[in-house]
mmCIF file of C-alpha atoms in Angstrom:
data_model
loop_
_atom_site.group_PDB
_atom_site.id
_atom_site.type_symbol
_atom_site.label_atom_id
_atom_site.label_comp_id
_atom_site.label_asym_id
_atom_site.label_seq_id
_atom_site.Cartn_x
_atom_site.Cartn_y
_atom_site.Cartn_z
ATOM 1 C CA UNK A 80 0.000 0.000 0.000
ATOM 2 C CA UNK A 81 1.397 3.379 -1.008
ATOM 3 C CA UNK A 82 0.320 7.002 -0.643
ATOM 4 C CA UNK A 83 1.057 10.169 -2.573
ATOM 5 C CA UNK A 84 0.254 13.835 -1.959
ATOM 6 C CA UNK A 85 0.188 16.753 -4.356
ATOM 7 C CA UNK A 86 -0.860 20.413 -4.317
ATOM 8 C CA UNK A 87 -2.976 21.321 -7.327
ATOM 9 C CA UNK A 88 -2.978 25.057 -8.112
ATOM 10 C CA UNK A 89 -6.058 26.610 -9.710
ATOM 11 C CA UNK A 90 -5.912 30.191 -10.955
ATOM 12 C CA UNK A 91 -9.566 31.169 -10.349
ATOM 13 C CA UNK A 92 -10.699 34.319 -12.099
ATOM 14 C CA UNK A 93 -13.856 35.000 -10.105
ATOM 15 C CA UNK A 94 -17.090 33.352 -8.920
ATOM 16 C CA UNK A 95 -18.030 30.215 -10.794
ATOM 17 C CA UNK A 96 -17.161 26.602 -11.565
ATOM 18 C CA UNK A 97 -13.721 25.333 -12.623
ATOM 19 C CA UNK A 98 -13.655 21.779 -13.941
ATOM 20 C CA UNK A 99 -10.564 20.107 -12.446
ATOM 21 C CA UNK A 100 -11.394 16.496 -13.387
ATOM 22 C CA UNK A 101 -8.708 16.226 -16.085
ATOM 23 C CA UNK A 102 -5.902 17.599 -13.891
ATOM 24 C CA UNK A 103 -6.891 15.328 -11.016
ATOM 25 C CA UNK A 104 -7.061 12.232 -13.255
ATOM 26 C CA UNK A 105 -3.677 13.121 -14.812
ATOM 27 C CA UNK A 106 -2.057 13.211 -11.379
ATOM 28 C CA UNK A 107 -3.665 9.932 -10.265
ATOM 29 C CA UNK A 108 -2.359 8.312 -13.471
ATOM 30 C CA UNK A 109 1.140 9.635 -12.719
ATOM 31 C CA UNK A 110 1.122 8.030 -9.262
ATOM 32 C CA UNK A 111 0.485 4.611 -10.791
ATOM 33 C CA UNK A 112 -2.176 3.763 -8.203
ATOM 34 C CA UNK A 113 -4.647 1.274 -9.686
ATOM 35 C CA UNK A 114 -7.029 0.632 -6.787
ATOM 36 C CA UNK A 115 -7.371 3.077 -3.939
ATOM 37 C CA UNK A 116 -8.992 6.108 -2.374
ATOM 38 C CA UNK A 117 -8.453 9.691 -3.466
ATOM 39 C CA UNK A 118 -9.140 12.685 -1.264
ATOM 40 C CA UNK A 119 -9.361 16.292 -2.427
ATOM 41 C CA UNK A 120 -9.053 18.946 0.295
ATOM 42 C CA UNK A 121 -9.516 22.696 -0.128
ATOM 43 C CA UNK A 122 -7.329 24.812 2.181
ATOM 44 C CA UNK A 123 -9.598 27.866 1.986
ATOM 45 C CA UNK A 124 -12.866 28.994 3.588
ATOM 46 C CA UNK A 125 -14.442 30.827 0.636
ATOM 47 C CA UNK A 126 -14.359 28.276 -2.178
ATOM 48 C CA UNK A 127 -15.405 24.634 -2.231
ATOM 49 C CA UNK A 128 -15.691 21.412 -4.217
ATOM 50 C CA UNK A 129 -18.706 20.126 -6.069
ATOM 51 C CA UNK A 130 -19.373 17.019 -8.104
ATOM 52 C CA UNK A 131 -21.965 18.094 -10.623
ATOM 53 C CA UNK A 132 -23.200 17.301 -14.131
ATOM 54 C CA UNK A 133 -20.608 17.743 -16.882
ATOM 55 C CA UNK A 134 -22.959 17.985 -19.877
ATOM 56 C CA UNK A 135 -25.432 20.894 -19.951
ATOM 57 C CA UNK A 136 -23.808 24.190 -18.829
ATOM 58 C CA UNK A 137 -27.273 25.388 -17.757
ATOM 59 C CA UNK A 138 -26.969 23.085 -14.727
ATOM 60 C CA UNK A 139 -24.023 25.116 -13.420
ATOM 61 C CA UNK A 140 -25.765 28.380 -14.268
ATOM 62 C CA UNK A 141 -28.931 27.307 -12.386
ATOM 63 C CA UNK A 142 -26.843 26.046 -9.446
ATOM 64 C CA UNK A 143 -25.167 29.464 -9.152
ATOM 65 C CA UNK A 144 -28.510 31.266 -9.545
ATOM 66 C CA UNK A 145 -29.939 29.181 -6.693
ATOM 67 C CA UNK A 146 -26.919 29.770 -4.419
ATOM 68 C CA UNK A 147 -26.870 33.517 -5.022
ATOM 69 C CA UNK A 148 -30.588 33.677 -4.181
ATOM 70 C CA UNK A 149 -30.202 31.496 -1.066
ATOM 71 C CA UNK A 150 -27.122 33.291 0.283
ATOM 72 C CA UNK A 151 -27.514 36.956 -0.551
ATOM 73 C CA UNK A 152 -24.306 38.955 -1.021
ATOM 74 C CA UNK A 153 -24.204 41.922 1.341
ATOM 75 C CA UNK A 154 -27.111 40.576 3.454
ATOM 76 C CA UNK A 155 -28.053 43.428 5.809
ATOM 77 C CA UNK A 156 -27.700 41.139 8.863
ATOM 78 C CA UNK A 157 -24.069 40.140 8.173
ATOM 79 C CA UNK A 158 -21.541 41.637 10.595
ATOM 80 C CA UNK A 159 -18.474 40.219 8.818
ATOM 81 C CA UNK A 160 -17.890 42.444 5.780
ATOM 82 C CA UNK A 161 -14.096 42.938 5.835
ATOM 83 C CA UNK A 162 -13.548 42.029 2.218
ATOM 84 C CA UNK A 163 -16.825 43.219 0.684
ATOM 85 C CA UNK A 164 -20.326 41.981 -0.041
ATOM 86 C CA UNK A 165 -19.162 38.543 -1.244
ATOM 87 C CA UNK A 166 -17.056 37.846 1.871
ATOM 88 C CA UNK A 167 -19.529 36.350 4.355
ATOM 89 C CA UNK A 168 -21.724 34.850 1.622
ATOM 90 C CA UNK A 169 -18.646 32.952 0.390
ATOM 91 C CA UNK A 170 -18.096 31.450 3.870
ATOM 92 C CA UNK A 171 -21.719 30.271 3.988
ATOM 93 C CA UNK A 172 -21.714 28.881 0.417
ATOM 94 C CA UNK A 173 -18.590 26.921 1.343
ATOM 95 C CA UNK A 174 -20.271 25.559 4.493
ATOM 96 C CA UNK A 175 -23.319 24.339 2.519
ATOM 97 C CA UNK A 176 -21.148 22.496 -0.041
ATOM 98 C CA UNK A 177 -17.901 20.481 0.374
ATOM 99 C CA UNK A 178 -14.274 21.279 1.131
ATOM 100 C CA UNK A 179 -13.233 17.624 1.394
ATOM 101 C CA UNK A 180 -14.235 14.990 -1.140
ATOM 102 C CA UNK A 181 -13.367 11.294 -1.422
ATOM 103 C CA UNK A 182 -13.479 9.481 -4.761
ATOM 104 C CA UNK A 183 -12.585 5.796 -5.220
ATOM 105 C CA UNK A 184 -9.932 4.828 -7.790
ATOM 106 C CA UNK A 185 -10.652 1.745 -9.943
ATOM 107 C CA UNK A 186 -8.332 0.424 -12.630
ATOM 108 C CA UNK A 187 -6.274 3.612 -12.365
ATOM 109 C CA UNK A 188 -9.334 5.772 -13.099
ATOM 110 C CA UNK A 189 -11.404 8.070 -10.878
ATOM 111 C CA UNK A 190 -14.597 6.166 -10.110
ATOM 112 C CA UNK A 191 -16.847 8.956 -11.386
ATOM 113 C CA UNK A 192 -20.159 8.330 -13.120
ATOM 114 C CA UNK A 193 -20.494 9.108 -16.833
ATOM 115 C CA UNK A 194 -22.191 12.456 -16.143
ATOM 116 C CA UNK A 195 -20.030 13.537 -13.208
ATOM 117 C CA UNK A 196 -17.218 16.083 -13.134
ATOM 118 C CA UNK A 197 -15.322 17.529 -10.173
ATOM 119 C CA UNK A 198 -15.456 21.325 -9.939
ATOM 120 C CA UNK A 199 -13.730 23.878 -7.789
ATOM 121 C CA UNK A 200 -16.605 26.201 -6.923
ATOM 122 C CA UNK A 201 -15.180 29.685 -6.408
ATOM 123 C CA UNK A 202 -17.423 31.896 -4.274
ATOM 124 C CA UNK A 203 -15.402 35.114 -4.264
ATOM 125 C CA UNK A 204 -15.911 37.539 -7.137
ATOM 126 C CA UNK A 205 -12.239 38.544 -7.423
ATOM 127 C CA UNK A 206 -9.416 36.534 -9.009
ATOM 128 C CA UNK A 207 -7.611 34.290 -6.506
ATOM 129 C CA UNK A 208 -5.004 31.561 -6.714
ATOM 130 C CA UNK A 209 -6.529 28.457 -5.096
ATOM 131 C CA UNK A 210 -4.950 25.250 -3.778
ATOM 132 C CA UNK A 211 -6.512 21.805 -3.593
ATOM 133 C CA UNK A 212 -4.544 19.067 -1.852
ATOM 134 C CA UNK A 213 -4.755 15.648 -3.429
ATOM 135 C CA UNK A 214 -3.981 12.518 -1.428
ATOM 136 C CA UNK A 215 -4.236 9.019 -2.817
ATOM 137 C CA UNK A 216 -3.746 5.784 -0.907
ATOM 138 C CA UNK A 217 -3.805 2.396 -2.582
ATOM 139 C CA UNK A 218 -1.778 0.085 -4.746
ATOM 140 C CA UNK B 118 -3.686 -3.655 4.962
ATOM 141 C CA UNK B 119 -6.265 -4.768 2.400
ATOM 142 C CA UNK B 120 -8.920 -3.063 0.309
ATOM 143 C CA UNK B 121 -12.146 -4.213 -1.295
ATOM 144 C CA UNK B 122 -14.592 -2.582 -3.712
ATOM 145 C CA UNK B 123 -18.195 -3.423 -4.488
ATOM 146 C CA UNK B 124 -21.077 -1.928 -6.463
ATOM 147 C CA UNK B 125 -24.298 -1.858 -4.481
ATOM 148 C CA UNK B 126 -27.420 -1.660 -6.658
ATOM 149 C CA UNK B 127 -30.502 0.094 -5.299
ATOM 150 C CA UNK B 128 -33.769 -0.103 -7.219
ATOM 151 C CA UNK B 129 -35.221 3.295 -6.254
ATOM 152 C CA UNK B 130 -38.922 3.722 -6.950
ATOM 153 C CA UNK B 131 -39.115 7.501 -6.749
ATOM 154 C CA UNK B 132 -38.251 10.448 -4.489
ATOM 155 C CA UNK B 133 -37.537 9.520 -0.888
ATOM 156 C CA UNK B 134 -35.222 7.723 1.524
ATOM 157 C CA UNK B 135 -33.900 4.173 1.093
ATOM 158 C CA UNK B 136 -32.215 2.697 4.162
ATOM 159 C CA UNK B 137 -29.107 0.842 2.916
ATOM 160 C CA UNK B 138 -27.426 0.297 6.295
ATOM 161 C CA UNK B 139 -28.093 -3.449 6.397
ATOM 162 C CA UNK B 140 -26.770 -4.124 2.880
ATOM 163 C CA UNK B 141 -23.657 -2.047 3.541
ATOM 164 C CA UNK B 142 -22.971 -3.789 6.869
ATOM 165 C CA UNK B 143 -23.509 -7.199 5.247
ATOM 166 C CA UNK B 144 -20.874 -6.436 2.606
ATOM 167 C CA UNK B 145 -18.366 -5.107 5.170
ATOM 168 C CA UNK B 146 -18.867 -8.305 7.183
ATOM 169 C CA UNK B 147 -18.185 -10.379 4.044
ATOM 170 C CA UNK B 148 -14.868 -8.604 3.442
ATOM 171 C CA UNK B 149 -13.639 -9.644 6.895
ATOM 172 C CA UNK B 150 -12.236 -6.149 7.595
ATOM 173 C CA UNK B 151 -12.210 -5.540 11.364
ATOM 174 C CA UNK B 152 -10.658 -2.059 11.614
ATOM 175 C CA UNK B 153 -10.686 0.333 8.699
ATOM 176 C CA UNK B 154 -12.352 3.085 6.711
ATOM 177 C CA UNK B 155 -15.409 2.644 4.516
ATOM 178 C CA UNK B 156 -16.320 5.019 1.728
ATOM 179 C CA UNK B 157 -19.666 5.150 -0.071
ATOM 180 C CA UNK B 158 -19.711 6.990 -3.393
ATOM 181 C CA UNK B 159 -22.762 7.769 -5.529
ATOM 182 C CA UNK B 160 -22.093 7.792 -9.281
ATOM 183 C CA UNK B 161 -25.081 10.021 -10.094
ATOM 184 C CA UNK B 162 -25.897 13.740 -9.921
ATOM 185 C CA UNK B 163 -29.548 13.557 -8.894
ATOM 186 C CA UNK B 164 -29.534 11.374 -5.782
ATOM 187 C CA UNK B 165 -27.323 11.520 -2.691
ATOM 188 C CA UNK B 166 -26.424 9.973 0.653
ATOM 189 C CA UNK B 167 -27.639 11.024 4.049
ATOM 190 C CA UNK B 168 -26.976 9.787 7.553
ATOM 191 C CA UNK B 169 -30.158 10.529 9.439
ATOM 192 C CA UNK B 170 -32.222 9.306 12.377
ATOM 193 C CA UNK B 171 -33.453 5.713 12.066
ATOM 194 C CA UNK B 172 -36.269 5.836 14.623
ATOM 195 C CA UNK B 173 -39.159 8.252 13.973
ATOM 196 C CA UNK B 174 -40.251 8.231 10.287
ATOM 197 C CA UNK B 175 -41.521 11.805 10.778
ATOM 198 C CA UNK B 176 -37.874 12.950 10.700
ATOM 199 C CA UNK B 177 -37.526 11.760 7.095
ATOM 200 C CA UNK B 178 -40.911 13.211 6.186
ATOM 201 C CA UNK B 179 -39.978 16.620 7.666
ATOM 202 C CA UNK B 180 -36.562 16.507 5.979
ATOM 203 C CA UNK B 181 -38.236 15.956 2.598
ATOM 204 C CA UNK B 182 -40.820 18.675 3.316
ATOM 205 C CA UNK B 183 -37.989 21.116 4.086
ATOM 206 C CA UNK B 184 -36.006 20.194 0.961
ATOM 207 C CA UNK B 185 -39.016 20.469 -1.344
ATOM 208 C CA UNK B 186 -39.773 23.912 0.093
ATOM 209 C CA UNK B 187 -36.138 25.057 -0.161
ATOM 210 C CA UNK B 188 -35.560 23.754 -3.687
ATOM 211 C CA UNK B 189 -38.804 24.228 -5.589
ATOM 212 C CA UNK B 190 -39.484 21.785 -8.439
ATOM 213 C CA UNK B 191 -40.028 23.631 -11.702
ATOM 214 C CA UNK B 192 -38.673 26.923 -10.295
ATOM 215 C CA UNK B 193 -39.473 29.577 -12.927
ATOM 216 C CA UNK B 194 -35.811 30.681 -13.041
ATOM 217 C CA UNK B 195 -34.399 27.251 -13.940
ATOM 218 C CA UNK B 196 -33.092 26.969 -17.510
ATOM 219 C CA UNK B 197 -32.239 23.242 -17.262
ATOM 220 C CA UNK B 198 -35.569 21.396 -17.633
ATOM 221 C CA UNK B 199 -34.662 18.545 -19.993
ATOM 222 C CA UNK B 200 -36.149 15.797 -17.863
ATOM 223 C CA UNK B 201 -39.008 17.664 -16.189
ATOM 224 C CA UNK B 202 -39.702 19.780 -13.118
ATOM 225 C CA UNK B 203 -37.688 17.537 -10.778
ATOM 226 C CA UNK B 204 -34.543 17.603 -12.952
ATOM 227 C CA UNK B 205 -32.698 20.748 -11.842
ATOM 228 C CA UNK B 206 -34.076 20.598 -8.302
ATOM 229 C CA UNK B 207 -32.542 17.101 -8.011
ATOM 230 C CA UNK B 208 -29.095 18.455 -8.987
ATOM 231 C CA UNK B 209 -29.353 21.168 -6.317
ATOM 232 C CA UNK B 210 -30.625 18.804 -3.584
ATOM 233 C CA UNK B 211 -27.675 16.538 -4.362
ATOM 234 C CA UNK B 212 -25.255 19.483 -4.086
ATOM 235 C CA UNK B 213 -26.620 20.476 -0.654
ATOM 236 C CA UNK B 214 -26.267 16.934 0.727
ATOM 237 C CA UNK B 215 -23.550 14.258 0.175
ATOM 238 C CA UNK B 216 -22.472 11.993 -2.670
ATOM 239 C CA UNK B 217 -19.408 10.682 -0.825
ATOM 240 C CA UNK B 218 -19.480 9.502 2.765
ATOM 241 C CA UNK B 219 -16.784 7.995 5.004
ATOM 242 C CA UNK B 220 -17.658 5.792 7.956
ATOM 243 C CA UNK B 221 -15.075 4.149 10.241
ATOM 244 C CA UNK B 222 -15.197 0.374 10.783
ATOM 245 C CA UNK B 223 -14.614 -0.888 14.342
ATOM 246 C CA UNK B 224 -14.644 -4.540 15.344
ATOM 247 C CA UNK B 225 -16.073 -5.413 11.945
ATOM 248 C CA UNK B 226 -19.030 -3.064 12.448
ATOM 249 C CA UNK B 227 -19.909 0.292 10.868
ATOM 250 C CA UNK B 228 -19.094 2.914 13.493
ATOM 251 C CA UNK B 229 -22.589 4.423 13.396
ATOM 252 C CA UNK B 230 -24.290 5.897 16.434
ATOM 253 C CA UNK B 231 -27.299 4.112 17.909
ATOM 254 C CA UNK B 232 -29.771 6.439 16.178
ATOM 255 C CA UNK B 233 -27.978 6.676 12.828
ATOM 256 C CA UNK B 234 -28.833 4.954 9.558
ATOM 257 C CA UNK B 235 -27.356 5.473 6.079
ATOM 258 C CA UNK B 236 -29.926 6.393 3.435
ATOM 259 C CA UNK B 237 -29.803 6.768 -0.299
ATOM 260 C CA UNK B 238 -31.798 9.952 -0.798
ATOM 261 C CA UNK B 239 -33.464 9.764 -4.221
ATOM 262 C CA UNK B 240 -34.387 13.190 -5.605
ATOM 263 C CA UNK B 241 -35.992 12.187 -8.914
ATOM 264 C CA UNK B 242 -39.700 11.336 -8.864
ATOM 265 C CA UNK B 243 -39.421 8.465 -11.371
ATOM 266 C CA UNK B 244 -38.118 4.944 -10.696
ATOM 267 C CA UNK B 245 -34.359 4.603 -11.345
ATOM 268 C CA UNK B 246 -31.763 1.931 -10.745
ATOM 269 C CA UNK B 247 -29.028 3.527 -8.613
ATOM 270 C CA UNK B 248 -25.431 2.463 -7.890
ATOM 271 C CA UNK B 249 -23.379 3.199 -4.795
ATOM 272 C CA UNK B 250 -19.725 2.189 -4.828
ATOM 273 C CA UNK B 251 -18.387 0.811 -1.563
ATOM 274 C CA UNK B 252 -14.670 0.844 -0.822
ATOM 275 C CA UNK B 253 -13.175 -0.418 2.414
ATOM 276 C CA UNK B 254 -9.536 -0.244 3.432
ATOM 277 C CA UNK B 255 -8.216 -1.774 6.606
ATOM 278 C CA UNK B 256 -7.300 -5.087 8.196
ATOM 279 C CA UNK C 258 0.895 1.505 6.973
ATOM 280 C CA UNK C 259 -0.781 1.824 10.385
ATOM 281 C CA UNK C 260 -4.166 2.962 11.647
ATOM 282 C CA UNK C 261 -5.389 4.336 14.948
ATOM 283 C CA UNK C 262 -8.868 5.135 16.308
ATOM 284 C CA UNK C 263 -9.916 7.356 19.177
ATOM 285 C CA UNK C 264 -13.134 8.721 20.662
ATOM 286 C CA UNK C 265 -12.945 12.438 21.352
ATOM 287 C CA UNK C 266 -15.465 13.644 23.936
ATOM 288 C CA UNK C 267 -16.816 17.186 23.698
ATOM 289 C CA UNK C 268 -18.935 18.572 26.530
ATOM 290 C CA UNK C 269 -21.178 20.890 24.473
ATOM 291 C CA UNK C 270 -23.086 23.458 26.490
ATOM 292 C CA UNK C 271 -25.688 24.417 23.890
ATOM 293 C CA UNK C 272 -26.056 25.599 20.289
ATOM 294 C CA UNK C 273 -22.886 26.991 18.738
ATOM 295 C CA UNK C 274 -19.351 26.280 17.563
ATOM 296 C CA UNK C 275 -16.706 24.365 19.510
ATOM 297 C CA UNK C 276 -13.183 24.589 18.108
ATOM 298 C CA UNK C 277 -11.677 21.082 18.365
ATOM 299 C CA UNK C 278 -8.607 21.666 16.151
ATOM 300 C CA UNK C 279 -6.128 21.576 19.024
ATOM 301 C CA UNK C 280 -7.470 18.336 20.536
ATOM 302 C CA UNK C 281 -7.518 16.644 17.141
ATOM 303 C CA UNK C 282 -3.948 17.764 16.326
ATOM 304 C CA UNK C 283 -2.751 16.611 19.767
ATOM 305 C CA UNK C 284 -4.129 13.128 19.154
ATOM 306 C CA UNK C 285 -2.638 12.896 15.648
ATOM 307 C CA UNK C 286 0.732 13.898 17.115
ATOM 308 C CA UNK C 287 0.410 11.144 19.741
ATOM 309 C CA UNK C 288 -0.159 8.500 17.063
ATOM 310 C CA UNK C 289 3.157 9.398 15.405
ATOM 311 C CA UNK C 290 1.600 9.328 11.906
ATOM 312 C CA UNK C 291 3.571 11.653 9.607
ATOM 313 C CA UNK C 292 1.760 11.204 6.263
ATOM 314 C CA UNK C 293 -1.777 9.925 6.079
ATOM 315 C CA UNK C 294 -5.506 10.545 6.064
ATOM 316 C CA UNK C 295 -7.568 11.573 9.076
ATOM 317 C CA UNK C 296 -11.304 11.063 9.313
ATOM 318 C CA UNK C 297 -13.599 12.652 11.885
ATOM 319 C CA UNK C 298 -17.025 11.043 12.299
ATOM 320 C CA UNK C 299 -19.899 12.330 14.432
ATOM 321 C CA UNK C 300 -22.082 9.594 15.928
ATOM 322 C CA UNK C 301 -25.110 11.854 16.375
ATOM 323 C CA UNK C 302 -27.890 13.263 14.173
ATOM 324 C CA UNK C 303 -28.261 16.712 15.725
ATOM 325 C CA UNK C 304 -24.746 18.146 15.669
ATOM 326 C CA UNK C 305 -22.192 18.266 12.871
ATOM 327 C CA UNK C 306 -18.694 19.253 11.792
ATOM 328 C CA UNK C 307 -17.659 22.417 10.017
ATOM 329 C CA UNK C 308 -14.348 23.734 8.777
ATOM 330 C CA UNK C 309 -14.675 27.491 9.002
ATOM 331 C CA UNK C 310 -12.601 30.637 9.494
ATOM 332 C CA UNK C 311 -10.656 30.779 12.742
ATOM 333 C CA UNK C 312 -10.023 34.524 12.891
ATOM 334 C CA UNK C 313 -13.049 36.851 13.087
ATOM 335 C CA UNK C 314 -15.720 35.528 15.514
ATOM 336 C CA UNK C 315 -18.329 37.452 13.477
ATOM 337 C CA UNK C 316 -18.035 34.731 10.817
ATOM 338 C CA UNK C 317 -19.376 32.128 13.235
ATOM 339 C CA UNK C 318 -22.048 34.523 14.473
ATOM 340 C CA UNK C 319 -23.212 35.262 10.895
ATOM 341 C CA UNK C 320 -23.123 31.546 10.019
ATOM 342 C CA UNK C 321 -25.424 30.772 12.975
ATOM 343 C CA UNK C 322 -27.691 33.724 12.092
ATOM 344 C CA UNK C 323 -28.016 32.376 8.550
ATOM 345 C CA UNK C 324 -28.720 28.799 9.688
ATOM 346 C CA UNK C 325 -31.343 29.861 12.229
ATOM 347 C CA UNK C 326 -33.092 31.909 9.554
ATOM 348 C CA UNK C 327 -32.907 29.096 6.977
ATOM 349 C CA UNK C 328 -34.050 26.332 9.317
ATOM 350 C CA UNK C 329 -36.624 27.841 11.648
ATOM 351 C CA UNK C 330 -36.937 26.270 15.111
ATOM 352 C CA UNK C 331 -40.480 25.097 15.745
ATOM 353 C CA UNK C 332 -41.479 25.439 12.066
ATOM 354 C CA UNK C 333 -45.262 24.989 11.956
ATOM 355 C CA UNK C 334 -44.951 22.236 9.325
ATOM 356 C CA UNK C 335 -42.657 19.975 11.387
ATOM 357 C CA UNK C 336 -44.306 16.799 12.668
ATOM 358 C CA UNK C 337 -41.268 15.603 14.648
ATOM 359 C CA UNK C 338 -41.239 17.655 17.847
ATOM 360 C CA UNK C 339 -40.456 15.049 20.522
ATOM 361 C CA UNK C 340 -37.639 16.997 22.138
ATOM 362 C CA UNK C 341 -38.804 20.556 21.527
ATOM 363 C CA UNK C 342 -38.566 23.312 18.925
ATOM 364 C CA UNK C 343 -34.858 22.709 18.228
ATOM 365 C CA UNK C 344 -35.278 18.961 17.603
ATOM 366 C CA UNK C 345 -36.204 18.732 13.910
ATOM 367 C CA UNK C 346 -34.287 21.877 12.988
ATOM 368 C CA UNK C 347 -31.162 20.225 14.439
ATOM 369 C CA UNK C 348 -31.637 17.172 12.169
ATOM 370 C CA UNK C 349 -31.923 19.435 9.111
ATOM 371 C CA UNK C 350 -28.938 21.643 10.060
ATOM 372 C CA UNK C 351 -26.901 18.449 10.429
ATOM 373 C CA UNK C 352 -28.013 17.240 6.986
ATOM 374 C CA UNK C 353 -26.969 20.514 5.324
ATOM 375 C CA UNK C 354 -23.489 20.421 6.888
ATOM 376 C CA UNK C 355 -21.084 17.481 7.561
ATOM 377 C CA UNK C 356 -20.965 14.545 9.950
ATOM 378 C CA UNK C 357 -17.899 12.989 8.328
ATOM 379 C CA UNK C 358 -14.806 14.967 7.390
ATOM 380 C CA UNK C 359 -11.474 13.893 5.895
ATOM 381 C CA UNK C 360 -8.311 15.936 6.399
ATOM 382 C CA UNK C 361 -4.882 14.961 5.022
ATOM 383 C CA UNK C 362 -1.920 14.701 7.411
ATOM 384 C CA UNK C 363 1.405 16.136 6.202
ATOM 385 C CA UNK C 364 4.612 16.110 8.234
ATOM 386 C CA UNK C 365 2.617 15.048 11.288
ATOM 387 C CA UNK C 366 0.345 18.097 10.980
ATOM 388 C CA UNK C 367 -3.301 18.442 9.921
ATOM 389 C CA UNK C 368 -3.240 19.823 6.383
ATOM 390 C CA UNK C 369 -5.468 22.776 7.249
ATOM 391 C CA UNK C 370 -5.108 26.180 5.631
ATOM 392 C CA UNK C 371 -3.862 29.107 7.715
ATOM 393 C CA UNK C 372 -7.396 30.436 8.269
ATOM 394 C CA UNK C 373 -9.122 27.097 8.826
ATOM 395 C CA UNK C 374 -10.265 25.517 12.083
ATOM 396 C CA UNK C 375 -12.377 22.402 12.678
ATOM 397 C CA UNK C 376 -15.516 23.016 14.712
ATOM 398 C CA UNK C 377 -18.119 20.784 16.239
ATOM 399 C CA UNK C 378 -21.323 22.630 15.375
ATOM 400 C CA UNK C 379 -23.880 21.885 18.074
ATOM 401 C CA UNK C 380 -27.456 22.388 16.901
ATOM 402 C CA UNK C 381 -29.360 21.521 20.082
ATOM 403 C CA UNK C 382 -29.902 24.301 22.607
ATOM 404 C CA UNK C 383 -29.387 22.089 25.676
ATOM 405 C CA UNK C 384 -26.074 20.826 27.074
ATOM 406 C CA UNK C 385 -25.059 17.431 25.648
ATOM 407 C CA UNK C 386 -21.964 15.261 25.810
ATOM 408 C CA UNK C 387 -20.869 14.666 22.193
ATOM 409 C CA UNK C 388 -18.539 12.088 20.647
ATOM 410 C CA UNK C 389 -16.422 12.448 17.531
ATOM 411 C CA UNK C 390 -14.566 9.373 16.287
ATOM 412 C CA UNK C 391 -11.093 9.999 14.931
ATOM 413 C CA UNK C 392 -9.457 7.512 12.569
ATOM 414 C CA UNK C 393 -6.039 8.014 11.045
ATOM 415 C CA UNK C 394 -4.356 5.788 8.491
ATOM 416 C CA UNK C 395 -0.830 6.381 7.274
ATOM 417 C CA UNK C 396 2.780 6.021 8.279
#
């Protein structure tokens, strides 16, 4: 049984979804692990991870519409506003989604369904360099 | 250290909760793993996993009532409507709950609390055959 | 490859956030694991785990404000009310956050970002003794 760790850098350019499936699969392939467990971990508190449909871009658009309606930027009751109207809403969006995600590895491939992709979901409106830690354990 | 993988099939008959605790425990018992980590992974984008109370069925009924009020089927602002009014709402319900769940294994048993059960939470209203991948690593 | 398990006890004194980062790190240090994967698992259905900002306490205050507005205690449509107005709302708050969390271990340290802390998020208003199972696998 072996394990490998890697820091994936994602240059996010503002709120929205960044498909990282290909980069993650490429790294798993490099490690040579055939059967195992992959973990993705976000080291931030204002972006998150989401497995979501990879086909119709309207799904991502509707997802963002729903989130922006549920968690209103600049909500009048927020006390924490240090970095602007998208600051506290980003913390809440992160809390309602995932910062840690486990995906099984089978035959050297991520065990994703046909319609699944892994996205970094950026909640801040500004451009930020984001890090996702990858850890795989298997053989 | 050993690992095992298995595809659990769940014939869902429409929106609601399907208790899969017994099937999952039965498979873990078969593997012979005494101490380890179990992962459940859903290969779909319109159903999810939820650990919830196993005693009063009103808890599941109230949970579903809350979700259907929070994420309205056929919301007028949804663009993605390919498969009907429950299509986009299912993607959002999935995103607000879990598609990947880790549970420790202790003495050959799932380390669940007395009141916990693991449910597949189906969000589509039609009948669908669902798959949950199980992966256990331990000894 | 080795694994260790431990039950962390948290004497919660009512609804709110309990920072458990230090206790979790102390236990990981004790195990001697340098590189590996840590899992935290809550054996309850009315409290949960949250990674959130560790700096400005207003973030936690705003998070709780948002949750209490989203999931209203004593909602008139709840059927499950056995233990009071915060009973069913606690089950829903749990379902929208995490009961199982994976964090990579690097150089003997939790791989948390600079601004991240791990909190037990208690959703019941009464005092309760809570258990979080820790499992680490690595070397």
